[in-house]
XYZ file of C-alpha atoms in Angstrom:
150
model
C 91.508 106.261 87.352
C 95.609 106.733 87.239
C 96.247 106.452 90.484
C 94.280 103.052 90.422
C 96.096 102.192 87.343
C 99.647 102.519 89.089
C 98.527 100.654 92.187
C 97.651 97.464 89.748
C 101.288 97.763 88.093
C 102.763 97.600 91.346
C 100.578 95.047 93.010
C 101.512 92.937 89.776
C 105.241 93.652 90.079
C 105.830 92.554 93.693
C 104.170 89.484 93.009
C 100.723 89.046 94.140
C 98.339 86.718 92.411
C 96.704 88.348 89.855
C 93.047 87.896 91.800
C 94.694 90.154 94.074
C 95.755 92.497 91.638
C 92.505 92.266 90.228
C 90.417 92.983 93.134
C 92.711 96.345 93.974
C 92.058 97.185 89.825
C 88.499 97.366 90.073
C 88.076 98.853 93.978
C 86.609 102.151 92.002
C 84.815 100.543 89.454
C 83.213 98.199 92.085
C 82.126 101.729 93.894
C 80.708 103.188 90.884
C 79.135 100.103 89.968
C 77.373 99.957 93.326
C 76.161 103.258 92.942
C 74.191 101.785 90.043
C 73.185 98.782 91.341
C 72.395 98.814 94.774
C 69.422 101.313 95.981
C 70.651 103.720 98.707
C 74.454 102.637 98.057
C 75.170 106.352 97.247
C 73.665 107.695 100.560
C 75.702 105.830 102.304
C 78.974 106.904 101.041
C 80.951 109.431 103.034
C 81.186 113.252 102.086
C 84.730 112.729 100.623
C 83.751 109.295 99.232
C 81.313 110.860 97.433
C 83.692 113.947 96.277
C 85.900 111.286 94.658
C 83.326 109.458 92.851
C 83.188 112.758 90.664
C 86.291 112.294 89.993
C 86.310 108.752 89.436
C 84.164 108.781 86.966
C 81.022 109.120 88.612
C 77.929 106.277 88.343
C 78.699 103.808 86.362
C 76.735 103.736 83.006
C 74.495 101.074 82.402
C 76.873 99.799 79.709
C 79.824 99.721 82.110
C 77.991 97.698 84.785
C 76.726 95.089 81.789
C 79.985 94.588 80.666
C 81.441 94.040 84.188
C 78.825 91.610 85.164
C 80.363 89.003 82.047
C 83.229 88.669 84.253
C 83.475 85.938 86.486
C 85.500 87.438 89.245
C 82.820 90.324 89.125
C 80.975 89.079 92.169
C 84.322 89.093 94.236
C 85.301 92.157 93.792
C 81.908 93.395 95.004
C 82.145 91.386 98.098
C 85.707 92.847 98.635
C 83.903 96.150 98.431
C 81.687 95.154 100.702
C 83.941 93.896 102.992
C 86.112 97.486 102.681
C 82.502 99.214 103.626
C 81.954 96.906 106.711
C 85.739 97.762 108.010
C 84.912 101.655 107.860
C 82.686 101.796 111.571
C 84.469 104.783 113.691
C 86.459 103.252 116.623
C 86.216 99.453 115.591
C 89.558 97.677 116.341
C 91.512 96.180 113.594
C 94.334 93.937 112.900
C 97.646 95.913 111.946
C 98.895 95.598 109.061
C 101.848 93.719 110.081
C 99.758 90.962 111.484
C 99.108 90.259 107.547
C 102.665 90.660 106.748
C 103.912 87.094 107.249
C 100.662 85.978 104.570
C 101.871 88.778 102.065
C 105.571 87.270 102.663
C 104.893 84.011 101.823
C 102.912 84.868 98.641
C 105.400 86.953 97.400
C 108.561 84.890 98.033
C 107.273 81.383 97.856
C 104.328 81.812 95.345
C 101.501 80.060 97.387
C 98.762 80.838 99.914
C 98.818 79.661 103.346
C 96.461 76.538 102.220
C 99.259 75.578 99.640
C 97.713 77.297 96.759
C 99.929 77.750 93.793
C 100.130 81.699 92.964
C 101.808 83.180 90.009
C 104.460 85.697 91.420
C 105.276 88.231 88.630
C 109.272 87.491 87.508
C 110.273 90.517 89.512
C 108.676 89.362 92.886
C 112.068 88.491 93.959
C 114.228 91.174 93.096
C 111.709 94.344 93.043
C 113.003 97.346 94.624
C 110.414 99.842 96.016
C 111.303 103.783 95.421
C 111.776 105.773 97.955
C 108.311 107.501 97.094
C 106.690 103.996 97.275
C 108.104 103.345 100.714
C 106.895 106.614 101.951
C 103.292 106.151 100.838
C 103.140 102.242 101.994
C 104.903 103.597 105.415
C 104.841 100.308 107.702
C 103.486 98.205 105.271
C 106.750 96.980 103.385
C 107.475 93.668 103.290
C 110.739 92.551 105.114
C 113.752 92.297 103.032
C 112.698 95.214 100.566
C 115.278 97.810 99.789
C 114.265 101.236 98.893
C 116.227 102.818 95.606
C 118.709 105.434 96.682
């Protein structure tokens, strides 16, 4: 879960709203939870996803599931995990990441979404500098104006 925690920190540091960071933080937890709660979910996972599940803590315990269900945001996490699964249709054409960059940049720089709702950016949002490794991992997902550390 170390990678999940590091990605969560990056999402927070670049200024995306806490809700987005929460969704990212619990992406793996949602898979573990759905394997516990949704009959047939485990069987639908790809071989690779079943393998990574072993390293991600396996199927969630009943105690863990009950604890997460107490959080009012948990339903949203599950909905987003289901969106992610629905987007894994082989051959399905999807918009490029670049098509979302305007919205992402608006949230980070201006602190609000397209509807004008106020987001709570990190204090680092306007000055965050991506490392060379982060740039390598993000590839073409960079927000224009971000610079790499040299």
